[in-house]
Each structure stands twice: as C-alpha cells, then as structure tokens.
mmCIF file with all atom_site columns, C-alpha atoms and ligand atoms in Angstrom:
data_model
loop_
_atom_site.group_PDB
_atom_site.id
_atom_site.type_symbol
_atom_site.label_atom_id
_atom_site.label_alt_id
_atom_site.label_comp_id
_atom_site.label_asym_id
_atom_site.label_entity_id
_atom_site.label_seq_id
_atom_site.pdbx_PDB_ins_code
_atom_site.Cartn_x
_atom_site.Cartn_y
_atom_site.Cartn_z
_atom_site.occupancy
_atom_site.B_iso_or_equiv
_atom_site.pdbx_formal_charge
_atom_site.auth_seq_id
_atom_site.auth_comp_id
_atom_site.auth_asym_id
_atom_site.auth_atom_id
_atom_site.pdbx_PDB_model_num
ATOM   1   C  CA  . MET T 1 1   ? 0.000   0.000  0.000   1.00 78.00 ? 1   MET T CA  1
ATOM   2   C  CA  . ALA T 1 2   ? 1.366   3.358  -1.003  1.00 92.00 ? 2   ALA T CA  1
ATOM   3   C  CA  . ILE T 1 3   ? -0.203  6.721  -0.364  1.00 97.00 ? 3   ILE T CA  1
ATOM   4   C  CA  . MET T 1 4   ? 0.780   9.383  -2.875  1.00 98.00 ? 4   MET T CA  1
ATOM   5   C  CA  . GLU T 1 5   ? 0.851   13.119 -2.311  1.00 98.00 ? 5   GLU T CA  1
ATOM   6   C  CA  . ILE T 1 6   ? -2.269  14.789 -3.724  1.00 98.00 ? 6   ILE T CA  1
ATOM   7   C  CA  . LEU T 1 7   ? -1.503  18.103 -5.419  1.00 98.00 ? 7   LEU T CA  1
ATOM   8   C  CA  . GLU T 1 8   ? -3.692  21.024 -4.398  1.00 97.00 ? 8   GLU T CA  1
ATOM   9   C  CA  . VAL T 1 9   ? -4.662  24.201 -6.265  1.00 96.00 ? 9   VAL T CA  1
ATOM   10  C  CA  . PRO T 1 10  ? -2.998  26.427 -7.308  1.00 95.00 ? 10  PRO T CA  1
ATOM   11  C  CA  . ASP T 1 11  ? -0.194  23.901 -7.999  1.00 97.00 ? 11  ASP T CA  1
ATOM   12  C  CA  . PRO T 1 12  ? 0.753   24.447 -11.676 1.00 98.00 ? 12  PRO T CA  1
ATOM   13  C  CA  . ARG T 1 13  ? 1.149   20.676 -12.159 1.00 98.00 ? 13  ARG T CA  1
ATOM   14  C  CA  . LEU T 1 14  ? -2.671  20.415 -11.983 1.00 98.00 ? 14  LEU T CA  1
ATOM   15  C  CA  . LYS T 1 15  ? -2.778  22.270 -15.304 1.00 98.00 ? 15  LYS T CA  1
ATOM   16  C  CA  . LYS T 1 16  ? -0.777  19.596 -17.127 1.00 98.00 ? 16  LYS T CA  1
ATOM   17  C  CA  . ILE T 1 17  ? -2.428  17.504 -19.802 1.00 98.00 ? 17  ILE T CA  1
ATOM   18  C  CA  . ALA T 1 18  ? -2.213  13.726 -19.526 1.00 98.00 ? 18  ALA T CA  1
ATOM   19  C  CA  . LYS T 1 19  ? -0.730  11.629 -22.307 1.00 98.00 ? 19  LYS T CA  1
ATOM   20  C  CA  . PRO T 1 20  ? -2.267  8.316  -23.382 1.00 98.00 ? 20  PRO T CA  1
ATOM   21  C  CA  . VAL T 1 21  ? -0.836  5.165  -21.787 1.00 98.00 ? 21  VAL T CA  1
ATOM   22  C  CA  . ASP T 1 22  ? 1.098   3.146  -24.435 1.00 97.00 ? 22  ASP T CA  1
ATOM   23  C  CA  . THR T 1 23  ? 1.342   -0.233 -22.782 1.00 97.00 ? 23  THR T CA  1
ATOM   24  C  CA  . ILE T 1 24  ? -0.595  -1.413 -19.761 1.00 97.00 ? 24  ILE T CA  1
ATOM   25  C  CA  . ASP T 1 25  ? 2.226   -3.082 -17.840 1.00 97.00 ? 25  ASP T CA  1
ATOM   26  C  CA  . ASP T 1 26  ? 3.150   -3.675 -14.188 1.00 97.00 ? 26  ASP T CA  1
ATOM   27  C  CA  . GLY T 1 27  ? 4.152   -0.031 -13.862 1.00 97.00 ? 27  GLY T CA  1
ATOM   28  C  CA  . VAL T 1 28  ? 0.629   1.081  -14.808 1.00 97.00 ? 28  VAL T CA  1
ATOM   29  C  CA  . ARG T 1 29  ? -0.919  -1.585 -12.550 1.00 97.00 ? 29  ARG T CA  1
ATOM   30  C  CA  . LYS T 1 30  ? 1.154   -0.236 -9.643  1.00 97.00 ? 30  LYS T CA  1
ATOM   31  C  CA  . ILE T 1 31  ? 0.002   3.339  -10.386 1.00 98.00 ? 31  ILE T CA  1
ATOM   32  C  CA  . VAL T 1 32  ? -3.647  2.195  -10.374 1.00 98.00 ? 32  VAL T CA  1
ATOM   33  C  CA  . SER T 1 33  ? -3.228  0.314  -7.095  1.00 98.00 ? 33  SER T CA  1
ATOM   34  C  CA  . ASP T 1 34  ? -1.464  3.276  -5.433  1.00 98.00 ? 34  ASP T CA  1
ATOM   35  C  CA  . MET T 1 35  ? -4.139  5.650  -6.747  1.00 98.00 ? 35  MET T CA  1
ATOM   36  C  CA  . PHE T 1 36  ? -6.882  3.532  -5.130  1.00 97.00 ? 36  PHE T CA  1
ATOM   37  C  CA  . ASP T 1 37  ? -4.953  3.468  -1.828  1.00 97.00 ? 37  ASP T CA  1
ATOM   38  C  CA  . THR T 1 38  ? -4.550  7.249  -2.010  1.00 98.00 ? 38  THR T CA  1
ATOM   39  C  CA  . MET T 1 39  ? -8.198  7.892  -2.924  1.00 97.00 ? 39  MET T CA  1
ATOM   40  C  CA  . TYR T 1 40  ? -9.609  5.649  -0.152  1.00 95.00 ? 40  TYR T CA  1
ATOM   41  C  CA  . ASP T 1 41  ? -7.173  7.113  2.381   1.00 95.00 ? 41  ASP T CA  1
ATOM   42  C  CA  . ALA T 1 42  ? -8.323  10.648 1.491   1.00 96.00 ? 42  ALA T CA  1
ATOM   43  C  CA  . ARG T 1 43  ? -12.011 9.560  1.542   1.00 93.00 ? 43  ARG T CA  1
ATOM   44  C  CA  . GLY T 1 44  ? -12.527 10.585 -2.051  1.00 96.00 ? 44  GLY T CA  1
ATOM   45  C  CA  . ILE T 1 45  ? -14.766 9.000  -4.689  1.00 96.00 ? 45  ILE T CA  1
ATOM   46  C  CA  . GLY T 1 46  ? -12.510 9.698  -7.669  1.00 98.00 ? 46  GLY T CA  1
ATOM   47  C  CA  . LEU T 1 47  ? -8.886  10.469 -8.463  1.00 98.00 ? 47  LEU T CA  1
ATOM   48  C  CA  . ALA T 1 48  ? -7.095  11.344 -11.695 1.00 98.00 ? 48  ALA T CA  1
ATOM   49  C  CA  . SER T 1 49  ? -3.387  10.686 -12.330 1.00 98.00 ? 49  SER T CA  1
ATOM   50  C  CA  . ILE T 1 50  ? -2.692  14.412 -12.853 1.00 98.00 ? 50  ILE T CA  1
ATOM   51  C  CA  . GLN T 1 51  ? -3.717  14.984 -9.193  1.00 98.00 ? 51  GLN T CA  1
ATOM   52  C  CA  . VAL T 1 52  ? -0.809  12.831 -8.022  1.00 98.00 ? 52  VAL T CA  1
ATOM   53  C  CA  . GLY T 1 53  ? 1.688   14.302 -10.498 1.00 98.00 ? 53  GLY T CA  1
ATOM   54  C  CA  . ILE T 1 54  ? 1.478   11.458 -13.029 1.00 98.00 ? 54  ILE T CA  1
ATOM   55  C  CA  . GLU T 1 55  ? 0.929   12.452 -16.631 1.00 97.00 ? 55  GLU T CA  1
ATOM   56  C  CA  . GLN T 1 56  ? -0.439  9.149  -17.944 1.00 97.00 ? 56  GLN T CA  1
ATOM   57  C  CA  . ALA T 1 57  ? -4.180  9.102  -18.602 1.00 98.00 ? 57  ALA T CA  1
ATOM   58  C  CA  . VAL T 1 58  ? -5.517  7.046  -15.681 1.00 98.00 ? 58  VAL T CA  1
ATOM   59  C  CA  . VAL T 1 59  ? -8.664  7.638  -13.607 1.00 98.00 ? 59  VAL T CA  1
ATOM   60  C  CA  . VAL T 1 60  ? -9.970  5.629  -10.656 1.00 98.00 ? 60  VAL T CA  1
ATOM   61  C  CA  . ILE T 1 61  ? -13.511 6.013  -9.310  1.00 98.00 ? 61  ILE T CA  1
ATOM   62  C  CA  . ASP T 1 62  ? -15.412 4.330  -6.479  1.00 97.00 ? 62  ASP T CA  1
ATOM   63  C  CA  . LEU T 1 63  ? -18.649 6.029  -5.427  1.00 95.00 ? 63  LEU T CA  1
ATOM   64  C  CA  . GLN T 1 64  ? -18.752 3.747  -2.335  1.00 91.00 ? 64  GLN T CA  1
ATOM   65  C  CA  . GLU T 1 65  ? -22.511 4.043  -2.114  1.00 86.00 ? 65  GLU T CA  1
ATOM   66  C  CA  . ASP T 1 66  ? -23.841 2.519  1.074   1.00 81.00 ? 66  ASP T CA  1
ATOM   67  C  CA  . GLU T 1 67  ? -25.536 -0.868 1.114   1.00 79.00 ? 67  GLU T CA  1
ATOM   68  C  CA  . PRO T 1 68  ? -28.522 -1.116 3.458   1.00 79.00 ? 68  PRO T CA  1
ATOM   69  C  CA  . PRO T 1 69  ? -27.657 -2.351 6.970   1.00 82.00 ? 69  PRO T CA  1
ATOM   70  C  CA  . LEU T 1 70  ? -27.712 -6.113 7.566   1.00 82.00 ? 70  LEU T CA  1
ATOM   71  C  CA  . GLU T 1 71  ? -30.178 -5.727 10.425  1.00 84.00 ? 71  GLU T CA  1
ATOM   72  C  CA  . GLU T 1 72  ? -32.754 -3.118 11.296  1.00 84.00 ? 72  GLU T CA  1
ATOM   73  C  CA  . GLY T 1 73  ? -31.172 -0.089 12.961  1.00 83.00 ? 73  GLY T CA  1
ATOM   74  C  CA  . GLY T 1 74  ? -27.689 -1.326 12.007  1.00 84.00 ? 74  GLY T CA  1
ATOM   75  C  CA  . GLU T 1 75  ? -24.920 0.650  10.368  1.00 81.00 ? 75  GLU T CA  1
ATOM   76  C  CA  . PRO T 1 76  ? -25.092 1.177  6.608   1.00 78.00 ? 76  PRO T CA  1
ATOM   77  C  CA  . ARG T 1 77  ? -22.256 -0.721 4.907   1.00 76.00 ? 77  ARG T CA  1
ATOM   78  C  CA  . PRO T 1 78  ? -20.096 1.247  2.488   1.00 74.00 ? 78  PRO T CA  1
ATOM   79  C  CA  . ALA T 1 79  ? -19.820 -0.933 -0.609  1.00 84.00 ? 79  ALA T CA  1
ATOM   80  C  CA  . ARG T 1 80  ? -16.647 -0.800 -2.644  1.00 90.00 ? 80  ARG T CA  1
ATOM   81  C  CA  . GLN T 1 81  ? -17.062 -0.800 -6.401  1.00 92.00 ? 81  GLN T CA  1
ATOM   82  C  CA  . PRO T 1 82  ? -13.707 0.174  -7.880  1.00 96.00 ? 82  PRO T CA  1
ATOM   83  C  CA  . HIS T 1 83  ? -13.649 1.386  -11.496 1.00 97.00 ? 83  HIS T CA  1
ATOM   84  C  CA  . VAL T 1 84  ? -10.453 1.881  -13.509 1.00 98.00 ? 84  VAL T CA  1
ATOM   85  C  CA  . PHE T 1 85  ? -10.438 3.952  -16.686 1.00 98.00 ? 85  PHE T CA  1
ATOM   86  C  CA  . ILE T 1 86  ? -7.276  3.998  -18.788 1.00 98.00 ? 86  ILE T CA  1
ATOM   87  C  CA  . ASN T 1 87  ? -7.085  6.425  -21.747 1.00 98.00 ? 87  ASN T CA  1
ATOM   88  C  CA  . PRO T 1 88  ? -10.708 7.453  -21.119 1.00 98.00 ? 88  PRO T CA  1
ATOM   89  C  CA  . GLU T 1 89  ? -12.451 9.559  -23.730 1.00 98.00 ? 89  GLU T CA  1
ATOM   90  C  CA  . ILE T 1 90  ? -15.927 11.080 -23.674 1.00 98.00 ? 90  ILE T CA  1
ATOM   91  C  CA  . VAL T 1 91  ? -17.576 10.290 -27.006 1.00 98.00 ? 91  VAL T CA  1
ATOM   92  C  CA  . TRP T 1 92  ? -21.026 11.781 -26.306 1.00 98.00 ? 92  TRP T CA  1
ATOM   93  C  CA  . GLN T 1 93  ? -22.676 14.136 -23.818 1.00 98.00 ? 93  GLN T CA  1
ATOM   94  C  CA  . SER T 1 94  ? -26.411 14.732 -23.349 1.00 98.00 ? 94  SER T CA  1
ATOM   95  C  CA  . GLU T 1 95  ? -27.961 18.129 -23.994 1.00 98.00 ? 95  GLU T CA  1
ATOM   96  C  CA  . ASP T 1 96  ? -29.835 18.049 -20.704 1.00 98.00 ? 96  ASP T CA  1
ATOM   97  C  CA  . LEU T 1 97  ? -27.812 19.270 -17.761 1.00 98.00 ? 97  LEU T CA  1
ATOM   98  C  CA  . ASN T 1 98  ? -27.515 18.310 -14.125 1.00 96.00 ? 98  ASN T CA  1
ATOM   99  C  CA  . THR T 1 99  ? -26.183 20.277 -11.160 1.00 97.00 ? 99  THR T CA  1
ATOM   100 C  CA  . TYR T 1 100 ? -24.196 18.634 -8.385  1.00 97.00 ? 100 TYR T CA  1
ATOM   101 C  CA  . THR T 1 101 ? -22.400 20.212 -5.458  1.00 97.00 ? 101 THR T CA  1
ATOM   102 C  CA  . GLU T 1 102 ? -18.886 19.063 -6.300  1.00 98.00 ? 102 GLU T CA  1
ATOM   103 C  CA  . GLY T 1 103 ? -15.837 18.657 -4.128  1.00 97.00 ? 103 GLY T CA  1
ATOM   104 C  CA  . CYS T 1 104 ? -12.288 17.725 -5.093  1.00 98.00 ? 104 CYS T CA  1
ATOM   105 C  CA  . LEU T 1 105 ? -9.310  16.217 -3.264  1.00 98.00 ? 105 LEU T CA  1
ATOM   106 C  CA  . SER T 1 106 ? -7.183  18.962 -4.863  1.00 98.00 ? 106 SER T CA  1
ATOM   107 C  CA  . ILE T 1 107 ? -9.492  21.669 -3.430  1.00 98.00 ? 107 ILE T CA  1
ATOM   108 C  CA  . PRO T 1 108 ? -9.946  20.394 0.147   1.00 95.00 ? 108 PRO T CA  1
ATOM   109 C  CA  . GLU T 1 109 ? -13.066 21.267 2.132   1.00 93.00 ? 109 GLU T CA  1
ATOM   110 C  CA  . ASN T 1 110 ? -14.558 23.568 -0.495  1.00 96.00 ? 110 ASN T CA  1
ATOM   111 C  CA  . TYR T 1 111 ? -17.615 22.804 -2.568  1.00 97.00 ? 111 TYR T CA  1
ATOM   112 C  CA  . ALA T 1 112 ? -19.513 24.485 -5.377  1.00 97.00 ? 112 ALA T CA  1
ATOM   113 C  CA  . ASP T 1 113 ? -22.499 23.792 -7.609  1.00 97.00 ? 113 ASP T CA  1
ATOM   114 C  CA  . VAL T 1 114 ? -21.342 22.764 -11.064 1.00 98.00 ? 114 VAL T CA  1
ATOM   115 C  CA  . GLU T 1 115 ? -23.597 22.258 -14.064 1.00 97.00 ? 115 GLU T CA  1
ATOM   116 C  CA  . ARG T 1 116 ? -22.622 19.516 -16.509 1.00 98.00 ? 116 ARG T CA  1
ATOM   117 C  CA  . PRO T 1 117 ? -24.296 17.312 -19.122 1.00 98.00 ? 117 PRO T CA  1
ATOM   118 C  CA  . ALA T 1 118 ? -26.518 14.869 -17.221 1.00 98.00 ? 118 ALA T CA  1
ATOM   119 C  CA  . ARG T 1 119 ? -25.356 11.812 -19.165 1.00 98.00 ? 119 ARG T CA  1
ATOM   120 C  CA  . CYS T 1 120 ? -22.182 10.925 -21.007 1.00 98.00 ? 120 CYS T CA  1
ATOM   121 C  CA  . ARG T 1 121 ? -20.807 8.055  -23.020 1.00 98.00 ? 121 ARG T CA  1
ATOM   122 C  CA  . LEU T 1 122 ? -17.261 6.970  -22.221 1.00 98.00 ? 122 LEU T CA  1
ATOM   123 C  CA  . LYS T 1 123 ? -14.679 4.875  -24.088 1.00 98.00 ? 123 LYS T CA  1
ATOM   124 C  CA  . TRP T 1 124 ? -11.727 3.427  -22.168 1.00 98.00 ? 124 TRP T CA  1
ATOM   125 C  CA  . LEU T 1 125 ? -9.325  0.525  -21.665 1.00 98.00 ? 125 LEU T CA  1
ATOM   126 C  CA  . ASP T 1 126 ? -9.279  -1.712 -18.608 1.00 98.00 ? 126 ASP T CA  1
ATOM   127 C  CA  . LEU T 1 127 ? -6.193  -3.203 -16.919 1.00 97.00 ? 127 LEU T CA  1
ATOM   128 C  CA  . ASP T 1 128 ? -6.218  -6.108 -19.412 1.00 97.00 ? 128 ASP T CA  1
ATOM   129 C  CA  . SER T 1 129 ? -6.113  -3.639 -22.347 1.00 97.00 ? 129 SER T CA  1
ATOM   130 C  CA  . VAL T 1 130 ? -9.717  -4.529 -23.242 1.00 98.00 ? 130 VAL T CA  1
ATOM   131 C  CA  . ALA T 1 131 ? -11.711 -1.648 -24.780 1.00 98.00 ? 131 ALA T CA  1
ATOM   132 C  CA  . HIS T 1 132 ? -15.081 -0.680 -23.253 1.00 98.00 ? 132 HIS T CA  1
ATOM   133 C  CA  . GLU T 1 133 ? -17.788 1.832  -24.080 1.00 98.00 ? 133 GLU T CA  1
ATOM   134 C  CA  . LYS T 1 134 ? -20.646 2.697  -21.727 1.00 98.00 ? 134 LYS T CA  1
ATOM   135 C  CA  . GLU T 1 135 ? -23.177 5.406  -20.972 1.00 98.00 ? 135 GLU T CA  1
ATOM   136 C  CA  . PHE T 1 136 ? -23.286 6.856  -17.448 1.00 98.00 ? 136 PHE T CA  1
ATOM   137 C  CA  . ASP T 1 137 ? -25.852 8.976  -15.637 1.00 97.00 ? 137 ASP T CA  1
ATOM   138 C  CA  . GLY T 1 138 ? -26.373 10.446 -12.170 1.00 96.00 ? 138 GLY T CA  1
ATOM   139 C  CA  . LEU T 1 139 ? -23.404 10.906 -9.859  1.00 96.00 ? 139 LEU T CA  1
ATOM   140 C  CA  . MET T 1 140 ? -21.254 8.517  -11.924 1.00 97.00 ? 140 MET T CA  1
ATOM   141 C  CA  . SER T 1 141 ? -21.690 10.735 -15.011 1.00 98.00 ? 141 SER T CA  1
ATOM   142 C  CA  . THR T 1 142 ? -20.697 13.833 -13.022 1.00 98.00 ? 142 THR T CA  1
ATOM   143 C  CA  . CYS T 1 143 ? -17.729 12.063 -11.459 1.00 98.00 ? 143 CYS T CA  1
ATOM   144 C  CA  . VAL T 1 144 ? -16.485 10.743 -14.813 1.00 98.00 ? 144 VAL T CA  1
ATOM   145 C  CA  . GLN T 1 145 ? -16.640 14.249 -16.334 1.00 98.00 ? 145 GLN T CA  1
ATOM   146 C  CA  . HIS T 1 146 ? -14.964 15.818 -13.265 1.00 98.00 ? 146 HIS T CA  1
ATOM   147 C  CA  . GLU T 1 147 ? -12.079 13.305 -13.394 1.00 98.00 ? 147 GLU T CA  1
ATOM   148 C  CA  . LEU T 1 148 ? -11.652 13.590 -17.164 1.00 98.00 ? 148 LEU T CA  1
ATOM   149 C  CA  . ASP T 1 149 ? -11.389 17.355 -16.740 1.00 98.00 ? 149 ASP T CA  1
ATOM   150 C  CA  . HIS T 1 150 ? -8.329  16.739 -14.527 1.00 98.00 ? 150 HIS T CA  1
ATOM   151 C  CA  . LEU T 1 151 ? -6.657  14.819 -17.382 1.00 98.00 ? 151 LEU T CA  1
ATOM   152 C  CA  . ALA T 1 152 ? -7.078  17.994 -19.473 1.00 98.00 ? 152 ALA T CA  1
ATOM   153 C  CA  . GLY T 1 153 ? -5.680  20.283 -16.772 1.00 98.00 ? 153 GLY T CA  1
ATOM   154 C  CA  . ILE T 1 154 ? -9.120  21.539 -15.675 1.00 98.00 ? 154 ILE T CA  1
ATOM   155 C  CA  . VAL T 1 155 ? -10.538 21.697 -12.122 1.00 98.00 ? 155 VAL T CA  1
ATOM   156 C  CA  . PHE T 1 156 ? -14.129 22.441 -11.076 1.00 98.00 ? 156 PHE T CA  1
ATOM   157 C  CA  . LEU T 1 157 ? -13.111 25.999 -10.166 1.00 97.00 ? 157 LEU T CA  1
ATOM   158 C  CA  . ASP T 1 158 ? -12.770 26.612 -13.912 1.00 97.00 ? 158 ASP T CA  1
ATOM   159 C  CA  . HIS T 1 159 ? -16.526 25.981 -14.286 1.00 97.00 ? 159 HIS T CA  1
ATOM   160 C  CA  . ILE T 1 160 ? -17.750 28.528 -11.710 1.00 97.00 ? 160 ILE T CA  1
ATOM   161 C  CA  . SER T 1 161 ? -17.847 32.317 -11.524 1.00 97.00 ? 161 SER T CA  1
ATOM   162 C  CA  . ARG T 1 162 ? -14.628 34.243 -11.050 1.00 96.00 ? 162 ARG T CA  1
ATOM   163 C  CA  . LEU T 1 163 ? -15.982 35.708 -7.811  1.00 96.00 ? 163 LEU T CA  1
ATOM   164 C  CA  . LYS T 1 164 ? -16.691 32.279 -6.314  1.00 96.00 ? 164 LYS T CA  1
ATOM   165 C  CA  . ARG T 1 165 ? -13.361 30.923 -7.578  1.00 96.00 ? 165 ARG T CA  1
ATOM   166 C  CA  . ASP T 1 166 ? -11.346 33.761 -6.038  1.00 97.00 ? 166 ASP T CA  1
ATOM   167 C  CA  . MET T 1 167 ? -13.228 33.316 -2.762  1.00 97.00 ? 167 MET T CA  1
ATOM   168 C  CA  . ILE T 1 168 ? -12.320 29.608 -2.577  1.00 97.00 ? 168 ILE T CA  1
ATOM   169 C  CA  . LEU T 1 169 ? -8.667  30.245 -3.533  1.00 96.00 ? 169 LEU T CA  1
ATOM   170 C  CA  . LYS T 1 170 ? -8.430  32.898 -0.837  1.00 96.00 ? 170 LYS T CA  1
ATOM   171 C  CA  . LYS T 1 171 ? -9.950  30.576 1.770   1.00 96.00 ? 171 LYS T CA  1
ATOM   172 C  CA  . LEU T 1 172 ? -7.494  27.817 0.811   1.00 95.00 ? 172 LEU T CA  1
ATOM   173 C  CA  . ALA T 1 173 ? -4.507  30.167 1.053   1.00 94.00 ? 173 ALA T CA  1
ATOM   174 C  CA  . LYS T 1 174 ? -5.688  31.337 4.478   1.00 95.00 ? 174 LYS T CA  1
ATOM   175 C  CA  . ALA T 1 175 ? -6.203  27.768 5.739   1.00 93.00 ? 175 ALA T CA  1
ATOM   176 C  CA  . ARG T 1 176 ? -2.720  26.814 4.507   1.00 91.00 ? 176 ARG T CA  1
ATOM   177 C  CA  . LYS T 1 177 ? -1.150  29.785 6.280   1.00 92.00 ? 177 LYS T CA  1
ATOM   178 C  CA  . ALA T 1 178 ? -2.882  28.859 9.541   1.00 91.00 ? 178 ALA T CA  1
ATOM   179 C  CA  . ALA T 1 179 ? -1.756  25.215 9.318   1.00 86.00 ? 179 ALA T CA  1
HETATM 180 ZN ZN1 . ZN  F 2 .   ? -11.115 16.635 -8.556  1.00 87.35 ? 201 ZN  F ZN1 1
#
C-alpha cells in the first residue's frame, strides 16, 4: 500500500495535460493500485493521475454508495465498487444538464455547484487492455466528467464564476497559512 501526495490548487502541475498510456504493464498496474490506496485514504470517490503528479491518462472512481444495513437499525455498509479507466475519452454528452455540489481532493473542504451534461458516453481501456464503451448517468456521469477534466488540466473551479473561484482560492490560502 502506497499513499501518494495529492496536489492542491494552485499547484501548476494540476494544469498539465495527460498523455495516453502506451502499454498497460506492471508499472501502470502499480500506479492504479497506489491511486486507489490514495483515494480511499483521502475519503474521495474519484482520483485522476494528474492529481498525483502522473501524466499518464488514468482515472480511478469508487462512489462507495452505502448498502442497506444487515439488520434493522444497524450501520449502513459502504460498498466498494472500484472502477479503472485507462485512456478514457468522452464520445457523447447529453444536452440536458444536471447540477451537483462538487468537491475535489485537490481543493480540500470547499464545494460548489457545477452544471454539466446529465449523461455521457465513455470509451476506455481496462487493466487487461480490453476496450469498453458505456453510458453513465447520475453521480457517476458527473464524477467521470470531473475526473476527465483533470486529465485535461481543468478543475471544477474553472466551471464557476470568477468571484466564487477567487473566494475559494483565498480561503485555501488562508487555511494553509494557519496550518
Ligand atoms: Zn477533482
């Protein structure tokens, strides 16, 4: 298990653009495994390679939506459903939009409403180099689009008003100074 350092805004490395993975080898498998460790450790639901300073196009997502408790009044059980997307590419987006209050491991403890296409169709490779294509909706669609933005050097702050963005950046700088 290896926890990587998660870059935070305004780190210029978050503006880098990921390059496609050539060969899915043990090196890539190690990156994926370390990215899952890092994402779970930080209690995130998605992580893109660019956020840990790696410029190969890799995204991991696990919404960890709770399963109902085993017995009445019991604790809900967080279910793990890890998804790996290598060289992901959005091939279609719906015209209808959806708004989610988004957070980001690179923008800790700050949230903002972001409007995005409600559904999207994604093409990607899995760890066995097998190609997939699937349509996503709901939170998964939002998460996929948020993570793919990272591979293009974009964070959710780039989707909101300048006023709101500056406010969040200021708050982050202040929190960092106090720490
Ligand atoms: Zn993010």
